[in-house]
Coordinates of C-alpha atoms in Angstrom, one line a residue:
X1 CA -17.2 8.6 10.6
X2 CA -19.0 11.8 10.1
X3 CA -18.5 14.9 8.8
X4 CA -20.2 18.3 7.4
X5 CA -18.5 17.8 4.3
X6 CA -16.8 15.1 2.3
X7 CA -15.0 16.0 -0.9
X8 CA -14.0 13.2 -3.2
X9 CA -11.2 13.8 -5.2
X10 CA -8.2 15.3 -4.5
X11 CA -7.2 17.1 -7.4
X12 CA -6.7 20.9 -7.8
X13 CA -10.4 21.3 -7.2
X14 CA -11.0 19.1 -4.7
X15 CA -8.4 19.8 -2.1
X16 CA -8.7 23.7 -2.6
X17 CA -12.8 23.2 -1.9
X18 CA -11.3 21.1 1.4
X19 CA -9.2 23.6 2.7
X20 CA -12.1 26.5 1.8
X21 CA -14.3 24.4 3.8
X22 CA -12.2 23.7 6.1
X23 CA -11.1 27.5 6.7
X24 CA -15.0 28.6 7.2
X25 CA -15.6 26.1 10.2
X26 CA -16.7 22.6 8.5
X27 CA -15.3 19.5 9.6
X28 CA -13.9 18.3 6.4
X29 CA -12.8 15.4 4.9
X30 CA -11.2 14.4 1.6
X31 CA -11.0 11.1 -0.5
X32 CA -8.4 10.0 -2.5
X33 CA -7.9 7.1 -4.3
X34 CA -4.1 7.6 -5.9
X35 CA -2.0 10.6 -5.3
X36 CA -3.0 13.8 -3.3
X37 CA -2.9 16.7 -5.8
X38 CA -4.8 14.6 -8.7
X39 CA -4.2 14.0 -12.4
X40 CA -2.8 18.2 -12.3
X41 CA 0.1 17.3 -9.8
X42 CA 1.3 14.0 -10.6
X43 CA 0.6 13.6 -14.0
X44 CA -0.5 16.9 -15.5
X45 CA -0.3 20.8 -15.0
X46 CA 3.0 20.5 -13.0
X47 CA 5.1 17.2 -14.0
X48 CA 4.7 18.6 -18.0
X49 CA 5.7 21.9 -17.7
X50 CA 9.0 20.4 -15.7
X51 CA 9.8 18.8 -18.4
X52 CA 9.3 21.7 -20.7
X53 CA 11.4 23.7 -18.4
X54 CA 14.2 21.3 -19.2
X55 CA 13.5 21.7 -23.0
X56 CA 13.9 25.4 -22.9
X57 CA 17.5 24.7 -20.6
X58 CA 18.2 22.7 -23.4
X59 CA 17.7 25.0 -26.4
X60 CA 19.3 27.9 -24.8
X61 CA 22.0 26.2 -24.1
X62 CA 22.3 24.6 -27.6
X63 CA 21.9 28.1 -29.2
X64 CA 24.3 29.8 -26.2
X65 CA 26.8 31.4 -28.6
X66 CA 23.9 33.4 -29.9
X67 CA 24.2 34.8 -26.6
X68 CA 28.3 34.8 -26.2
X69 CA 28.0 31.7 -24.0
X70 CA 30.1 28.8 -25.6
X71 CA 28.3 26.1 -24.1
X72 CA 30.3 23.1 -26.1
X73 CA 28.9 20.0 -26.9
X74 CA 25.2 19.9 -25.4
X75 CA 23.5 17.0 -24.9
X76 CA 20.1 16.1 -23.4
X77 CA 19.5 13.3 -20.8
X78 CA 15.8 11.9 -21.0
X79 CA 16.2 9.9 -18.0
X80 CA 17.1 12.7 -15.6
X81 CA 14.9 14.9 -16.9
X82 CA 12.1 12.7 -16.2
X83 CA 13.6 11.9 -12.8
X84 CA 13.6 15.8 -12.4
X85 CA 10.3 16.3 -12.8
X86 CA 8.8 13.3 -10.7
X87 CA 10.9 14.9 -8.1
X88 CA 9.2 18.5 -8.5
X89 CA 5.6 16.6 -8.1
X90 CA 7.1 14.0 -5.4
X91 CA 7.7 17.4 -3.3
X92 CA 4.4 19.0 -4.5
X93 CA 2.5 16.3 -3.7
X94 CA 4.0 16.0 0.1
X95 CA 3.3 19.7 0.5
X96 CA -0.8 19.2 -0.3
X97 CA -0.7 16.6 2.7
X98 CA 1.3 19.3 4.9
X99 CA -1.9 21.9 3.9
X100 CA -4.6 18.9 5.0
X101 CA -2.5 18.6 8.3
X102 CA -3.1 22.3 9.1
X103 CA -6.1 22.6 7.9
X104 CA -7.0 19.4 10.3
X105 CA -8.4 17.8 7.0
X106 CA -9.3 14.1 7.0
X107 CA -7.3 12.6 4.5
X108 CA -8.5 8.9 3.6
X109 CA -7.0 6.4 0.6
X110 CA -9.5 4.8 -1.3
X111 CA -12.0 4.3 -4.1
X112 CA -15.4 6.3 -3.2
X113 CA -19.0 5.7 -4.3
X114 CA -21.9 7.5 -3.2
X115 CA -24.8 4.5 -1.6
X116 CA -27.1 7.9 -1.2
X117 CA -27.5 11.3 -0.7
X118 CA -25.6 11.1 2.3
X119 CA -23.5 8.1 2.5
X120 CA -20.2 7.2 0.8
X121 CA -18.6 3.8 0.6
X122 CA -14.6 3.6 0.6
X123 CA -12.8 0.7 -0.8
X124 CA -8.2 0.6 0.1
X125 CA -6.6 -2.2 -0.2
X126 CA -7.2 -3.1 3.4
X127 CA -10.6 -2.3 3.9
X128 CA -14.2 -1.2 3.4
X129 CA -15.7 1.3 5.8
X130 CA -19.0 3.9 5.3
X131 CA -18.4 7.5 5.7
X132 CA -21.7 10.0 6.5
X133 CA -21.6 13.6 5.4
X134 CA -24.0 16.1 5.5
X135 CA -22.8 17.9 2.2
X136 CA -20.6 16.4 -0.6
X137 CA -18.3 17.8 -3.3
X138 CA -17.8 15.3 -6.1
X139 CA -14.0 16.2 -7.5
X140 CA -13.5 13.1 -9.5
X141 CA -11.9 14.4 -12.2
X142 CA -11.1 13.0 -16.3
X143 CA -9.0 10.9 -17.6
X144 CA -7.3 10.3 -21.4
X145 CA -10.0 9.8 -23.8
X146 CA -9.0 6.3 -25.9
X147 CA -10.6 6.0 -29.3
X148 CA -11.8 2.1 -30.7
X149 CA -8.8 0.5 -31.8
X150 CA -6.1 2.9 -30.9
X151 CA -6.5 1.5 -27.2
X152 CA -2.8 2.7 -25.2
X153 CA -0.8 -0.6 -24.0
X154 CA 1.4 1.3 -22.0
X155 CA 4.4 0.1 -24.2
X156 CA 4.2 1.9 -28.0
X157 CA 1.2 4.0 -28.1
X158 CA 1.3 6.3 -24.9
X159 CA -1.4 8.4 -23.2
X160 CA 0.2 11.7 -20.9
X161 CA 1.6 9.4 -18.7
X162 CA 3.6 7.1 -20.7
X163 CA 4.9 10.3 -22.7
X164 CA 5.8 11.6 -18.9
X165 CA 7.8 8.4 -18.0
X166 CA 8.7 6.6 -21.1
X167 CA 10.7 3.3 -21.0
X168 CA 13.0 4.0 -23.3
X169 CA 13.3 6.9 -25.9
X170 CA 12.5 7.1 -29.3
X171 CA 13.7 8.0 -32.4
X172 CA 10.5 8.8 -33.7
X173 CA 7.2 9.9 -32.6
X174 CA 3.8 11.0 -34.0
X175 CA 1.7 12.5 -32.1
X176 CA -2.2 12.3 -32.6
X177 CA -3.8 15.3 -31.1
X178 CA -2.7 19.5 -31.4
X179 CA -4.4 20.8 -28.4
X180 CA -2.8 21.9 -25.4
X181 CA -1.7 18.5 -24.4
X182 CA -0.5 17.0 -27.7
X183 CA 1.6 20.6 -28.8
X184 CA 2.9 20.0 -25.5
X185 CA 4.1 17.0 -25.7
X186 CA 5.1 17.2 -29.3
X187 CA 7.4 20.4 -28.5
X188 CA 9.1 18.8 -25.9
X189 CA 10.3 15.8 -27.6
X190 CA 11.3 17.4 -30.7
X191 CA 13.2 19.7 -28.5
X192 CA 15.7 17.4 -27.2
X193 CA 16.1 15.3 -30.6
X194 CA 12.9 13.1 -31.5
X195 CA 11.8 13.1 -35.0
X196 CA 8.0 14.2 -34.0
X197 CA 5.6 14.1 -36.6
X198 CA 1.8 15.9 -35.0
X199 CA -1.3 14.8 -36.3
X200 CA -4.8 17.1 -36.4
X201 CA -7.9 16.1 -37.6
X202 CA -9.0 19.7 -37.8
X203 CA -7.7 22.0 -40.6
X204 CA -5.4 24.0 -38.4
X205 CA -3.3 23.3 -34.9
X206 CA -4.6 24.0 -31.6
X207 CA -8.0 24.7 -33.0
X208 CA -9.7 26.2 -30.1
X209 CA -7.3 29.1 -30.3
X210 CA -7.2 32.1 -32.3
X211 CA -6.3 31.2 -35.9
X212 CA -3.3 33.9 -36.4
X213 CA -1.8 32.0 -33.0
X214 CA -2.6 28.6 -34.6
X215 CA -0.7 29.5 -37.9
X216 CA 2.4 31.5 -36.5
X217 CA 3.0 28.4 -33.8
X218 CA 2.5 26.1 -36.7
X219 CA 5.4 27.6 -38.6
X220 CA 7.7 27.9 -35.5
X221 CA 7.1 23.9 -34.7
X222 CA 8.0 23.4 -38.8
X223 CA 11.0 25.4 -38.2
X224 CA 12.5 23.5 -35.7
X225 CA 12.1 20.3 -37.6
X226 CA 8.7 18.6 -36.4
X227 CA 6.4 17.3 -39.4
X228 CA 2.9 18.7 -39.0
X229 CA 0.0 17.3 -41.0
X230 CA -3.4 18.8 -40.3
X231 CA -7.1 18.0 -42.2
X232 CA -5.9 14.2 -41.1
X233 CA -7.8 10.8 -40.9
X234 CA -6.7 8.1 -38.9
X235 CA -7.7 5.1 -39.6
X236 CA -6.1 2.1 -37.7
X237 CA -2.8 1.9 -35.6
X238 CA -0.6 -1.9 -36.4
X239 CA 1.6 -2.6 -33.5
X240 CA 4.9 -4.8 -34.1
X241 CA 7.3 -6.0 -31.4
X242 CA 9.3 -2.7 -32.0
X243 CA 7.2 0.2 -33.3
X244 CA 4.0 1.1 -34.4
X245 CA 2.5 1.7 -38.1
X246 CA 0.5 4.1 -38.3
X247 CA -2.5 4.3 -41.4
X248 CA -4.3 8.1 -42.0
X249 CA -5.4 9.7 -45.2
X250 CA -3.7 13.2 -45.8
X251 CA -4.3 15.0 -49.2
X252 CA -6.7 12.4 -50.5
X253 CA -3.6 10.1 -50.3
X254 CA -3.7 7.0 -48.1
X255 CA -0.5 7.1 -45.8
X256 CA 1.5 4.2 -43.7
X257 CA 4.0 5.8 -41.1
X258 CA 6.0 3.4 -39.0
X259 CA 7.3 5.4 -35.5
X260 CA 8.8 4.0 -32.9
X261 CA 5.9 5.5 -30.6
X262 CA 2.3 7.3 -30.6
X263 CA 1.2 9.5 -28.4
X264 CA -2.6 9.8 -28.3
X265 CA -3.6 13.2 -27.1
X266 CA -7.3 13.1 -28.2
X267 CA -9.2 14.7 -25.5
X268 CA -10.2 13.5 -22.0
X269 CA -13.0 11.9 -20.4
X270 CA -14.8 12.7 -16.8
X271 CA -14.7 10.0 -14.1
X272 CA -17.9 9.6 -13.3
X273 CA -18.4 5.6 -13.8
X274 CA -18.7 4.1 -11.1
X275 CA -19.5 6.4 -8.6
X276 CA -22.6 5.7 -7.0
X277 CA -24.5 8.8 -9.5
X278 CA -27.5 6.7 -9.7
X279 CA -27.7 5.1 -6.5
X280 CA -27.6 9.2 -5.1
X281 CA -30.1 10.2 -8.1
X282 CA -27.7 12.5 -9.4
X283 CA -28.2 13.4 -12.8
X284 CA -25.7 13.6 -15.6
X285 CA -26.1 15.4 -19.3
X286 CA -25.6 13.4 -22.8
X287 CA -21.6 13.7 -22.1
X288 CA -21.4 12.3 -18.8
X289 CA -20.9 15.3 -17.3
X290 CA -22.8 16.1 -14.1
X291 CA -25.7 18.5 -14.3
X292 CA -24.8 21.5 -12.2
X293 CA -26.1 25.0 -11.7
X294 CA -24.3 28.4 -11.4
X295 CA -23.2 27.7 -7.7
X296 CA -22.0 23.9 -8.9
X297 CA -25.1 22.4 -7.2
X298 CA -26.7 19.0 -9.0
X299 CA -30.3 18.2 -8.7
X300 CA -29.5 16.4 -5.3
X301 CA -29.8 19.9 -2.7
X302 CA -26.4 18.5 -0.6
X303 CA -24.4 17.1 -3.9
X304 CA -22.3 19.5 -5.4
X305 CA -19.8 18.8 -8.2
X306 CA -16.8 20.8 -9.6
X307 CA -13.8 20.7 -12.5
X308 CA -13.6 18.1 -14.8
X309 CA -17.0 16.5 -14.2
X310 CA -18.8 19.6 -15.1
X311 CA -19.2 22.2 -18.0
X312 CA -15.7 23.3 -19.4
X313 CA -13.4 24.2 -20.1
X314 CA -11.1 21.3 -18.0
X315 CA -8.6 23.4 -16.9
X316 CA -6.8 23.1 -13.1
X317 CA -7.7 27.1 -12.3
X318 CA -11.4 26.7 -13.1
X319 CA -11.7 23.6 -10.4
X320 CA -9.6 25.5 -8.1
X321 CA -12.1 28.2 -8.4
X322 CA -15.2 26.5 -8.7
X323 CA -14.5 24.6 -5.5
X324 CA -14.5 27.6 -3.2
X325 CA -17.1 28.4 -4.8
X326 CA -19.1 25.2 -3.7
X327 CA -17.5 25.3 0.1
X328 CA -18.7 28.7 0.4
X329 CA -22.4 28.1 -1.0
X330 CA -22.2 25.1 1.4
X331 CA -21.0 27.0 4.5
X332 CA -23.8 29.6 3.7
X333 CA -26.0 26.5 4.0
X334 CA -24.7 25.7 7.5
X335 CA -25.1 29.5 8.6
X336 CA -20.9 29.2 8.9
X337 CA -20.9 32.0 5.9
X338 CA -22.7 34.7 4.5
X339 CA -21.8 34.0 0.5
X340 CA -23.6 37.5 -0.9
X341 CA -20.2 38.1 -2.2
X342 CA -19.4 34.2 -3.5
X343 CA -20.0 34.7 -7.6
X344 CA -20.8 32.3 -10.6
X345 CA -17.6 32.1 -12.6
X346 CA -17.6 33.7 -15.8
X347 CA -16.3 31.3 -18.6
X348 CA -15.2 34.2 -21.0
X349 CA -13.0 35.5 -18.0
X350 CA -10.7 31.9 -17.6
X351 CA -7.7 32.1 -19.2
X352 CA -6.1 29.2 -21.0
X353 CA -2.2 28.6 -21.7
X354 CA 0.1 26.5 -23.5
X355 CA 3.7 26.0 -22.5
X356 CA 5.3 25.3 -25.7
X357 CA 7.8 27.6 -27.5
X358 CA 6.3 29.9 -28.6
X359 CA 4.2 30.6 -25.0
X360 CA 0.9 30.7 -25.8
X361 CA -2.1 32.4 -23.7
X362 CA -5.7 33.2 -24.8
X363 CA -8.8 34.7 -22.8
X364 CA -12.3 35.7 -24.3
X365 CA -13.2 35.2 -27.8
X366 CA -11.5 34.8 -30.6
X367 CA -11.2 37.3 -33.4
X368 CA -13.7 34.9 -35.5
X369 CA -16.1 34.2 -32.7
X370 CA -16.3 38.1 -31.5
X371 CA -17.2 39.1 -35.1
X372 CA -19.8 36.2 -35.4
X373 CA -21.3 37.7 -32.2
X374 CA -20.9 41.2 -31.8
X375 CA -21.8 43.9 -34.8
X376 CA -18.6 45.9 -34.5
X377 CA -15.2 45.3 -33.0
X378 CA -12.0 46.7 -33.0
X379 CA -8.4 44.2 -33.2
X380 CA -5.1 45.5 -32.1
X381 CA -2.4 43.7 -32.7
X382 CA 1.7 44.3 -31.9
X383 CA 4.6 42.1 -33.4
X384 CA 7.1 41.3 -30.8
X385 CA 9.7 41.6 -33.1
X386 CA 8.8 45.4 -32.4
X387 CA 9.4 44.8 -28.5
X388 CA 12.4 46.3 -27.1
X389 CA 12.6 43.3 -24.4
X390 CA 11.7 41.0 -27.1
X391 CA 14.6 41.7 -28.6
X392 CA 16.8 41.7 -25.8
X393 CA 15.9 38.1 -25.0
X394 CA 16.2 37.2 -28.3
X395 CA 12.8 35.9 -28.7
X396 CA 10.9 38.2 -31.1
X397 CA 8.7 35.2 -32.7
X398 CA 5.6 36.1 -31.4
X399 CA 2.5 38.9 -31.1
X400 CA -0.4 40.3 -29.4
X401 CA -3.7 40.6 -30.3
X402 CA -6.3 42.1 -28.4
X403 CA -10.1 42.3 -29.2
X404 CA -12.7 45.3 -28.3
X405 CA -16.4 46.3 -28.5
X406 CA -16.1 48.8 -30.9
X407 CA -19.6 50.4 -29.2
X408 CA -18.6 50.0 -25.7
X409 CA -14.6 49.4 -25.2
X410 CA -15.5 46.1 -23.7
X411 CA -12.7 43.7 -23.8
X412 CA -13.7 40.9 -26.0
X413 CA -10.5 38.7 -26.1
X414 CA -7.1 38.9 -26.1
X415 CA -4.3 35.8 -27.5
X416 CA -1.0 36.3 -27.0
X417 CA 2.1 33.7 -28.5
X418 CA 5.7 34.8 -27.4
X419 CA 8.0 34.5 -24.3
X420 CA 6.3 34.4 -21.3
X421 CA 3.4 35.1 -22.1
X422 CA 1.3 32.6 -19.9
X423 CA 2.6 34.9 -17.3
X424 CA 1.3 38.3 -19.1
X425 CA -2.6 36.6 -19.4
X426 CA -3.4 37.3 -16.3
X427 CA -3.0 41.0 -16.6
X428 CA -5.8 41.2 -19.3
X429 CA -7.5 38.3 -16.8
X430 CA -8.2 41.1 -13.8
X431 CA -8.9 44.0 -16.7
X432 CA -12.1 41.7 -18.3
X433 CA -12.8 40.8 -14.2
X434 CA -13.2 44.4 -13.1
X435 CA -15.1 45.3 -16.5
X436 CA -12.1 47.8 -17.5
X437 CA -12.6 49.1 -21.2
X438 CA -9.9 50.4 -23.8
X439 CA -9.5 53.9 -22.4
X440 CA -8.5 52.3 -18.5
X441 CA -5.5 50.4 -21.0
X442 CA -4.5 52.9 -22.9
X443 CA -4.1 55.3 -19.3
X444 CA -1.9 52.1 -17.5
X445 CA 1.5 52.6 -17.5
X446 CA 3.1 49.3 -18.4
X447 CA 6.8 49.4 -17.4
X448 CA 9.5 49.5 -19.7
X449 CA 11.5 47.4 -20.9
X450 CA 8.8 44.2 -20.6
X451 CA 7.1 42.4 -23.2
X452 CA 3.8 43.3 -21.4
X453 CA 4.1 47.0 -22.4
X454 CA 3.3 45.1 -26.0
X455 CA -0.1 44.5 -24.6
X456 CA -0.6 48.3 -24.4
X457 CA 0.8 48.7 -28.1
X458 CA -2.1 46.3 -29.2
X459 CA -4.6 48.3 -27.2
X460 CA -3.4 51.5 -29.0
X461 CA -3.2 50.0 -31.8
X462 CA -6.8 48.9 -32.0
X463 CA -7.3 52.4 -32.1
X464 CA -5.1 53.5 -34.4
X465 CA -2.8 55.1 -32.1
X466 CA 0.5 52.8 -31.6
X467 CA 3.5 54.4 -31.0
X468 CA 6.2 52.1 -31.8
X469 CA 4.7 50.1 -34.9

């Protein structure tokens, strides 16, 4: 079996660099040991936010006389919500194996290792076979980061995919971890009734966001009834037949918390144990990540390597990206292409989102990082409580903030928290793309009534021009 280019890993990165590939003339294949569409599909990106979909049926429908709607007694039902959304990545999945079809992609099942530079062993259940391949795009992706002692058993203390198919549901749950994945989480089972308590060992919640974002979302989780503790130390985790006691130091005060469940949301880890690195000579940093340059190349000329192997952030829309950016470098290499116009991503120009409630959606720096590293800037901001859509929806609990270069109008950053706003990032996404300034905002006409037109209240804001605050 030989081919131009083998991709291993098919995950949102790996299968989009297939199909690239694929599209500019190379005969492509793609390895896969579990489920086409990766970690992202099946067990991340698309599985969560089903669930969270049903959590926001649910409160709507709990709060419907708010809205005129008498819904009556409401109740949520774990077990088909779960079925629900193993059904949306079930139908997901089947459609990534439709796209290798007609893009007349090899798809094989199995565990791949590199044996060089240009040969990859594959291990199924049935059999062991060698594949050649002129050019290779490692796509192996991460996987839950377990800390010493706090190991998940698949029973009581859960990683993301326990928490995604639980085996029964519980009355309480802490939650160790507020990024992305852990407010996730946390939000949705608070939601439909669990007694969630979230843990932080930093001083604030999601800490790689803006800090105004981490404090408003803070108080909205409070609100509705979750317990959340930042500043926290864990120290040990006691597991009984039915529940779990937790130990962590909050205060200065030594705590024991017995929950029915953990979730341990602490980060993630890349796959690349195992692999065949060493046998191929590719080298990896002191993280495990694989050394790549701007163009995702390792030191090995015909190895490249994309998503959550390489340099953050480990998000699904970077890998995407970064592997047509590796199958066109590659075609250029096999005079298929000419990539003049193929471009290094720029990491200040990925967006990030969180599908809580409030939405949350952040590009750029933050307001702390942009005064660390430019002289002056300018900050807009705009309460949606001051949005005339806002209002209409109901949903005013939220804002947007958007960050300048006071000398040059650049666009810095920009964090929005409110209702559907992971939809509204991508907006400010295309502005920082195309290098647009302050004055190209503040001359867009944003349609009205939307919660977007807020963004251009922030940018005239910044510049103490805002018309309806």
């Amino acid at each position: 079996m030989e081919f131009d280019l083998v991709v291993i890993g098919a995950g949102p990165g790996g299968y989009v660099a297939a199909i690239r590939a694929a599209q500019l003339g190379l005969k492509t294949a793609i390895i896969e040991r579990e489920n086409l569409g990766g970690i992202c599909l099946n067990w991340g990106c698309i599985p969560t936010k089903a669930l969270l979909r049903s959590a926001e049926v649910f409160h709507l429908a709990k709060h419907g006389e708010d809205f005129g709607v008498n819904t009556g007694n409401v109740k949520a039902d774990l077990e088909k919500m779960v079925a629900r959304s193993r059904g949306v990545s079930k139908t997901l999945s089947g459609g990534i194996a439709g796209l290798m079809r007609k893009n007349k992609i090899e798809a094989i099942n199995g565990f791949a290792s590199l044996i060089s530079k240009n040969e990859i062993e594959v291990k199924s259940d049935t059999e062991t076979k060698k594949i050649n391949a002129k050019y290779i795009i490692l796509a192996t992706g991460a996987r839950a980061r377990h800390l010493a002692g706090f190991e998940p058993d698949g029973d009581r203390i859960w990683t993301y995919r326990e928490a995604l198919t639980p085996k029964f549901e519980p009355k309480t749950l802490a939650v160790v971890g507020s990024g992305a994945i852990g407010s996730e989480f946390a939000y949705f089972y608070n939601t439909i009734g669990v007694k969630v308590t979230l843990l932080e060992v930093a001083n604030r919640i999601l800490p790689a966001e803006d800090a105004e974002v981490s404090e408003l979302v803070k108080k909205s989780f409070e609100k509705e009834g979750m317990t959340v503790n930042t500043s926290v130390k864990i120290n040990s985790i006691t597991k009984e037949r039915k529940c779990v006691n937790l130990h962590f130091e909050l205060d200065g005060k030594v705590k024991n918390e017995t929950f029915d469940a953990v979730i341990m949301a602490v980060g993630v880890v890349p796959n690349t144990e195992n692999i065949g690195l060493e046998k191929a000579g590719v080298a990896k940093d002191e993280k495990n990540l694989v050394k790549v340059d701007k163009f995702l190349q390792t030191n090995i000329d015909n190895i490249y390597a994309i998503g959550d192997i390489v340099q953050g952030p480990w998000l699904a829309h970077k890998a995407s990206h970064e592997g047509v950016i590796a199958a066109e470098k590659i075609a250029e290499k096999m005079k298929k292409f000419d990539a003049k116009h193929t471009h290094p991503i720029i990491r200040e120009n990925i967006p990030g989102c969180t599908y809580c409630h409030p939405q949350i959606a952040s590009i750029g720096f933050t307001e702390e990082k942009a005064r660390e590293k430019y002289k002056t800037i300018k900050v807009g901001k705009f309460p949606l409580m001051a949005n005339g859509k806002s209002v209409a929806l109901g949903d005013t609990n939220g804002f947007i903030k958007i960050i300048f270069d006071e000398k040059t109008g650049e666009i810095l950053g920009c964090h929005m928290v409110g209702p559907e706003v992971t939809e509204m990032i991508q907006g400010i996404g295309i502005a920082k793309q195309a290098e647009l300034t302050e004055e190209d905002l503040m001359h867009t006409i944003f349609a009205h009534p939307t919660v977007s037109e807020s963004i251009h209240e922030a940018v005239l804001s910044a510049f103490g021009k805002a018309l309806h605050f």
